[in-house]
CSV table of C-alpha atoms in Angstrom, one decimal:
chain,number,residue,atom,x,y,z
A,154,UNK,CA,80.5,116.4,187.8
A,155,UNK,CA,78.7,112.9,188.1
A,156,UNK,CA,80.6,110.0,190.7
A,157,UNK,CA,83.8,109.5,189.6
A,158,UNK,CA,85.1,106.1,190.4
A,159,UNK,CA,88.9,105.5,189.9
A,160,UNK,CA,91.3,103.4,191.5
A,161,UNK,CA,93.6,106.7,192.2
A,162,UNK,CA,91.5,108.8,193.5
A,163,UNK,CA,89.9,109.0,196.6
A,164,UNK,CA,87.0,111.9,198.0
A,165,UNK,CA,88.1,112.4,201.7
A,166,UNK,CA,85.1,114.5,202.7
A,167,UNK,CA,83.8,118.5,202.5
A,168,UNK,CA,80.5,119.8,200.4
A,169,UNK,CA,79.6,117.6,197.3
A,170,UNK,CA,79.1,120.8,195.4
A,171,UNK,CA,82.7,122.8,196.0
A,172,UNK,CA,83.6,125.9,195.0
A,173,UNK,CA,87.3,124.8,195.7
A,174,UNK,CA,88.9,121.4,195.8
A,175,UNK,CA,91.8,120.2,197.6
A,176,UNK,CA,94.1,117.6,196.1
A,177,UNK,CA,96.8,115.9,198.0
A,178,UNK,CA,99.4,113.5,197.7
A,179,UNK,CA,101.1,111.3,200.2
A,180,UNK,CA,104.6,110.6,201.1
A,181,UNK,CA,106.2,107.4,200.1
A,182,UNK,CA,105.3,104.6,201.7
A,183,UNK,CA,102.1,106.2,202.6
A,184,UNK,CA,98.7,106.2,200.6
A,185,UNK,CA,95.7,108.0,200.5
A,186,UNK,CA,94.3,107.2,203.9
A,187,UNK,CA,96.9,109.6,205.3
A,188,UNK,CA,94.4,112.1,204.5
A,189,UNK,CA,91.2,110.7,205.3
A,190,UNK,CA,90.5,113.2,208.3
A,191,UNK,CA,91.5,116.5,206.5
A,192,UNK,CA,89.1,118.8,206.6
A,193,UNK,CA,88.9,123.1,205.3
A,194,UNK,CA,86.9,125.6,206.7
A,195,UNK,CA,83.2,125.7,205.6
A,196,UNK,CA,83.8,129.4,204.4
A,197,UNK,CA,86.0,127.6,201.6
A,198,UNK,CA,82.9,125.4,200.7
A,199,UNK,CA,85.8,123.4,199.9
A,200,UNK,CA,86.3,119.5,198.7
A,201,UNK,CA,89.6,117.4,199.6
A,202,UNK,CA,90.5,114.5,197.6
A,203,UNK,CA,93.5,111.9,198.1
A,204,UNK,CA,95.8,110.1,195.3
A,205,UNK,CA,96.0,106.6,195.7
A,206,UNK,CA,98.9,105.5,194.3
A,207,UNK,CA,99.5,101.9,193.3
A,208,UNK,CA,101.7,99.7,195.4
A,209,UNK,CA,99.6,100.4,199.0
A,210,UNK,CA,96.3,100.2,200.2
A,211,UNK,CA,93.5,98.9,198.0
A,212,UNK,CA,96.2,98.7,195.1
A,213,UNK,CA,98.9,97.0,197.5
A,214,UNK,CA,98.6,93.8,194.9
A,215,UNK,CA,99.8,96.4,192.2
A,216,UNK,CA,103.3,97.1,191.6
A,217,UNK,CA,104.7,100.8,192.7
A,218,UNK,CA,105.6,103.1,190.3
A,219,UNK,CA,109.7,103.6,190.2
A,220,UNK,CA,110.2,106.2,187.8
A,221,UNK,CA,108.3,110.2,188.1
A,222,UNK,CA,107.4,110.3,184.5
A,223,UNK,CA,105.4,107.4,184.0
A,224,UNK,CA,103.2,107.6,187.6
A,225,UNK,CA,102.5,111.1,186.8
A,226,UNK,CA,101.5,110.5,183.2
A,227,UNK,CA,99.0,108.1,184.2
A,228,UNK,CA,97.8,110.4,187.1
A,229,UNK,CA,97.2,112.9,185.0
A,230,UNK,CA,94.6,111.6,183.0
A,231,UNK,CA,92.5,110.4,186.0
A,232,UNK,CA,92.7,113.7,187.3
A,233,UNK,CA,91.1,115.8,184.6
A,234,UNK,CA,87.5,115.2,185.9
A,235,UNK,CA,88.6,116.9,189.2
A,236,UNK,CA,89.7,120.0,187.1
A,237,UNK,CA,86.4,121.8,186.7
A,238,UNK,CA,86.6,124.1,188.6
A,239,UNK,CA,89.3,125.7,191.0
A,240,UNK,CA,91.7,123.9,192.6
A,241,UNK,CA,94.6,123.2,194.8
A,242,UNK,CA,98.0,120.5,195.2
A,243,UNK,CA,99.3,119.5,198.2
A,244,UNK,CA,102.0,116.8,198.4
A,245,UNK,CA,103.9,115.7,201.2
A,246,UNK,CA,107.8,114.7,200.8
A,247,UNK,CA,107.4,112.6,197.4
A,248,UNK,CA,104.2,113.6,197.2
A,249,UNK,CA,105.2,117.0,196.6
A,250,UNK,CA,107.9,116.0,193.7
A,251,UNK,CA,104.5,114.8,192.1
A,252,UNK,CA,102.8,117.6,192.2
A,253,UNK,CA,105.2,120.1,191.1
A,254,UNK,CA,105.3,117.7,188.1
A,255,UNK,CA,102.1,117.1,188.2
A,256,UNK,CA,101.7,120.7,187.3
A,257,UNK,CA,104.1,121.0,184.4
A,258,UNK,CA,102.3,118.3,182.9
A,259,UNK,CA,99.3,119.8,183.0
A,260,UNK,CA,100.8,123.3,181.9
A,261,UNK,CA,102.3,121.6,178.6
A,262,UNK,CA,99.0,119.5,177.9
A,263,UNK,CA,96.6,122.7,178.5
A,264,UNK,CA,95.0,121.8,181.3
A,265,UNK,CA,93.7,123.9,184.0
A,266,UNK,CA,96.5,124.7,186.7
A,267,UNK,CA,95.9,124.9,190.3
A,268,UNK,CA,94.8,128.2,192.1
A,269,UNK,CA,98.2,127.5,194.3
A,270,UNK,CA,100.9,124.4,194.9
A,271,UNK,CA,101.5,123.6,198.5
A,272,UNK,CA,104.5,121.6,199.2
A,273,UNK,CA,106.1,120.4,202.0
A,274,UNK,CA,109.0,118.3,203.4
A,275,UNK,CA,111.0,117.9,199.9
A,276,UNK,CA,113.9,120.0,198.7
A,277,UNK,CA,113.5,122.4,195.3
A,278,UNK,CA,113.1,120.4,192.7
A,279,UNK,CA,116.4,121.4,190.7
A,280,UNK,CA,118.6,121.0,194.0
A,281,UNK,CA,120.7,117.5,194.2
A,282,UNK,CA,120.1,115.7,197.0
A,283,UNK,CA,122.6,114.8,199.3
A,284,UNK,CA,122.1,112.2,201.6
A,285,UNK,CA,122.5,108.4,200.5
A,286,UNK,CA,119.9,106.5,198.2
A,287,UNK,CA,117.8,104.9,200.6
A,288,UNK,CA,116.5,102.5,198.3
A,289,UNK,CA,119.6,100.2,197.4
A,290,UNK,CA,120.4,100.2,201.4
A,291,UNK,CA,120.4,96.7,203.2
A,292,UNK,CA,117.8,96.0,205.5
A,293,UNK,CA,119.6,97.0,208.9
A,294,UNK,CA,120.3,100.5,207.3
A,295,UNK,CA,117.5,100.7,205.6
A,296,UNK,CA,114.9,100.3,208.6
A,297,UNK,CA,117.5,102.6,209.8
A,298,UNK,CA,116.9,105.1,207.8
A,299,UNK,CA,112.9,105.1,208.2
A,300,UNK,CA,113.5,105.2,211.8
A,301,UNK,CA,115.3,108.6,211.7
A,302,UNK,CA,112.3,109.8,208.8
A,303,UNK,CA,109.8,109.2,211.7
A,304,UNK,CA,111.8,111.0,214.0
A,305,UNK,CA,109.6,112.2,216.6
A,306,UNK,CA,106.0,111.2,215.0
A,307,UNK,CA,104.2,108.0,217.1
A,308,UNK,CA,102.1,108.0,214.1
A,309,UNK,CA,104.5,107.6,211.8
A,310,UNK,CA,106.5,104.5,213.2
A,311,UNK,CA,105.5,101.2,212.4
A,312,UNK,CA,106.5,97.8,213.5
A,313,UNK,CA,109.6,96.1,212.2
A,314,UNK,CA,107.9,92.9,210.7
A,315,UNK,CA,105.3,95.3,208.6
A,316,UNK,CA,108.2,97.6,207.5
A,317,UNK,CA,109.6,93.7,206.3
A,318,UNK,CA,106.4,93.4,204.4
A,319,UNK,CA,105.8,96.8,202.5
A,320,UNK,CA,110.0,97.2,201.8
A,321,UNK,CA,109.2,96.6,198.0
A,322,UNK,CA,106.7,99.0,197.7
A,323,UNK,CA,108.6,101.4,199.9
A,324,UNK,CA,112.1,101.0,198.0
A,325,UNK,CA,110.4,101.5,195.1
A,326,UNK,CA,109.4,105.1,195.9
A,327,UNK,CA,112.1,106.2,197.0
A,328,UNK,CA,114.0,105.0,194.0
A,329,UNK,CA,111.2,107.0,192.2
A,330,UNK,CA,113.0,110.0,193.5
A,331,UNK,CA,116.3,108.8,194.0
A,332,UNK,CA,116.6,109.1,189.6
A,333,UNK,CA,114.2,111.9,189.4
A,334,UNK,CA,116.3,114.3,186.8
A,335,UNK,CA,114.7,117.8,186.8
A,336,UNK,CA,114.3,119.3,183.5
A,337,UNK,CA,114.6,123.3,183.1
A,338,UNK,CA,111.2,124.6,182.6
A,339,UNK,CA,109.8,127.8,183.0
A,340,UNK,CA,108.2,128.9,186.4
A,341,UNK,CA,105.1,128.2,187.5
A,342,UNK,CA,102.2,131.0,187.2
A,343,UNK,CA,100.6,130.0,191.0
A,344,UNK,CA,101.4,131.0,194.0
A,345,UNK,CA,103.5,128.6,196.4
A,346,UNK,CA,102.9,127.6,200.0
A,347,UNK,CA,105.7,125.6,201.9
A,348,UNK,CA,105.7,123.7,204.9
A,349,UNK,CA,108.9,123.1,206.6
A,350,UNK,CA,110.2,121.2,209.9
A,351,UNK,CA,112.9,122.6,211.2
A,352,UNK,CA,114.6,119.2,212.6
A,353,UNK,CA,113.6,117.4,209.1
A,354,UNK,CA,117.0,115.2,209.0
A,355,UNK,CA,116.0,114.7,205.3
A,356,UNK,CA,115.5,118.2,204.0
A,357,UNK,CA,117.1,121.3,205.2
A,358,UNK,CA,114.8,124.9,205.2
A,359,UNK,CA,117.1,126.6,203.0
A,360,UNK,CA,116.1,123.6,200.4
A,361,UNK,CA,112.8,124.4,201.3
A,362,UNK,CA,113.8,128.5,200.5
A,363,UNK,CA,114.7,127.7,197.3
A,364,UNK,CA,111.4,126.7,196.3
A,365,UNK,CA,110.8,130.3,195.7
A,366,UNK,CA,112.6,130.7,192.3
A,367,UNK,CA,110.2,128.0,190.7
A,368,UNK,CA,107.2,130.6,191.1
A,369,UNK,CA,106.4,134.1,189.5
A,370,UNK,CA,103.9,134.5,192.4
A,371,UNK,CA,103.8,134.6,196.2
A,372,UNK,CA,105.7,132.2,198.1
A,373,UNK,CA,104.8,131.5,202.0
A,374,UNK,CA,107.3,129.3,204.0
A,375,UNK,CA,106.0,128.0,207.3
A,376,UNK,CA,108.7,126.7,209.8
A,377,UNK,CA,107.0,123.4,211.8
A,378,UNK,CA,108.9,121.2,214.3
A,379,UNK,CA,108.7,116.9,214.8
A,380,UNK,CA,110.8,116.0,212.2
A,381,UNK,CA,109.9,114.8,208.5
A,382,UNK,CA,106.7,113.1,209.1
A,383,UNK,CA,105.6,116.1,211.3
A,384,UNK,CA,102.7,116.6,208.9
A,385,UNK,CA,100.9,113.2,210.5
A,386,UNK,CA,101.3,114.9,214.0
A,387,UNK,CA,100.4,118.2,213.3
A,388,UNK,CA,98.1,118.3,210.4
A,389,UNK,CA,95.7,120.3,212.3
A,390,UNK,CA,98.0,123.4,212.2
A,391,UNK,CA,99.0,122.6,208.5
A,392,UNK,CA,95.5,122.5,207.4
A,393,UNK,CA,94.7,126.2,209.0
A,394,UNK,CA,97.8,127.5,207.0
A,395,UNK,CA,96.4,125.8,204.4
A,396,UNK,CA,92.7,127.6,204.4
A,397,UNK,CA,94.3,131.1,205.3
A,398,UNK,CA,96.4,131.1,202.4
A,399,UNK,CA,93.4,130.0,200.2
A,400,UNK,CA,91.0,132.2,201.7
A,401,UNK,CA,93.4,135.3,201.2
A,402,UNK,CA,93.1,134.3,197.3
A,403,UNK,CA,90.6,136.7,196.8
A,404,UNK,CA,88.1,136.6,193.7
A,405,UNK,CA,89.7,132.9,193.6
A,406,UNK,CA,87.3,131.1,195.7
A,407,UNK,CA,83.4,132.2,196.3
C-alpha cells in the first residue's frame, strides 16, 4: 500500500510493512490522539492506526457526526485501503458502537472483515440503555455527568472552561448513540474480545456479557477496574490482552 493520506485516519506507529493492523476508535469526546502511544508486540509485526473523527482535533472546525449511519458510511470508504491484509477493531465506549457497525457494513458491502472485534466500555448493541440522555442535559448536569464518566482517571478529567468549549462536539456524540436503533442482523463470523470495568457507572458487565450472542466465535471478557475511562489509565494492560488474544489466532497472523 502507497501513503495514505486522509483526514480520518491516522498511523500511530509499529513496522511499515505489517503482517497485522490494529484499528481503533475513540470514545466520545475523544479523537485519535488517545491512541497515539499504543504499541503491539514485535512478534505481531503489527501496525496500529487511529480514526479521526470530525468534530475534534485537526477536524475540530468540522461539525460532529450525530447520527451512527451516516459517520460510519463515510468511514467506511476511507478505510478500504487499510483492508489489505489482516486486521483488527478496537473501539472504546462509542467507539466500539462504531465498530460493531463498522463491521456489518463492511459484511453487507463484501469487504474484508476483521481477524477479531475488540470492544470495550459499551453495552451489547441490541440492549436499551438505561441511564438518562446525556446529551439534552443542562450544563450543571451535564458537566455532571462527564465527571462521574471520568471517575477515577486523572487523564481523563479536563477543566471546566474546555469542557464549556468542546460541549457541541461532545453532545453531539452522545446523541449519536443516544438514537442509535439496532437493526437484527446475523452474527458476526470473528471472534470477540471485551474489556470491562467493573465500577463503569455507565455500563454494567452483564451488558458487557451479552456481547457474546452477537459472535459465532470465541468471546474473551476481561474484568478491569478505574471506572469508564479506565482504558486511558491502564492501556498498558489492555494492550497485552490485546496481543495475547491476537497472537493465540494461529495461522492468522505470521
Amino acid at each position: 500500500m502507497g501513503e495514505l493520506t486522509s483526514r480520518w485516519l491516522r498511523r500511530c506507529g509499529g513496522t511499515t510493512d505489517p503482517a497485522l493492523r490494529l484499528i481503533c476508535l475513540p470514545n466520545a469526546g475523544a479523537g485519535a490522539s488517545m491512541f497515539n502511544r499504543w504499541t503491539l508486540p514485535d512478534e505481531l509485526w503489527a501496525e496500529v492506526w487511529a480514526v479521526q473523527p470530525p468534530g475534534r482535533e485537526n477536524r475540530q472546525k468540522e461539525p460532529a457526526f450525530r447520527r451512527l449511519d451516516a459517520l460510519v458510511g463515510e468511514l467506511t470508504d476511507e478505510l478500504l485501503p487499510l483492508l489489505d491484509r489482516p486486521y483488527a477493531l478496537f473501539g472504546h465506549s462509542m467507539g466500539a458502537l462504531v465498530a460493531f457497525e463498522l463491521c456489518r457494513a463492511l459484511r453487507r458491502g463484501g469487504a474484508p472483515l476483521p481477524v477479531r472485534l475488540m470492544v470495550s466500555a459499551h453495552r451489547a448493541p441490541d440492549l436499551p440503555g438505561w441511564r438518562p440522555r446525556a446529551s439534552t442535559l443542562p450544563r450543571p448536569e451535564f458537566l455532571a455527568r462527564l465527571a462521574e464518566l471520568a471517575g477515577p482517571s486523572t487523564v481523563g478529567q479536563v477543566d471546566p472552561d474546555l469542557l464549556d468549549y468542546l460541549s457541541p462536539m461532545m453532545r453531539a456524540d452522545f446523541e449519536l448513540c443516544e438514537t442509535y436503533e439496532y437493526v437484527v442482523e446475523e452474527p458476526m463470523p470473528m471472534p470477540f474480545t471485551c474489556f470491562a470495568a467493573v465500577d463503569d457507572p455507565e455500563v454494567r458487565v452483564d451488558e458487557m456479557l451479552a456481547w457474546r450472542r452477537h459472535t459465532t466465535e470465541d468471546c474473551q471478557v476481561y474484568p478491569f477496574a478505574g471506572g469508564h475511562l479506565y482504558v486511558r489509565d491502564r492501556a498498558d494492560e489492555v494492550l497485552d490482552r490485546i496481543g495475547t488474544d491476537l497472537a493465540a489466532q494461529g495461522g492468522v497472523i505470521v
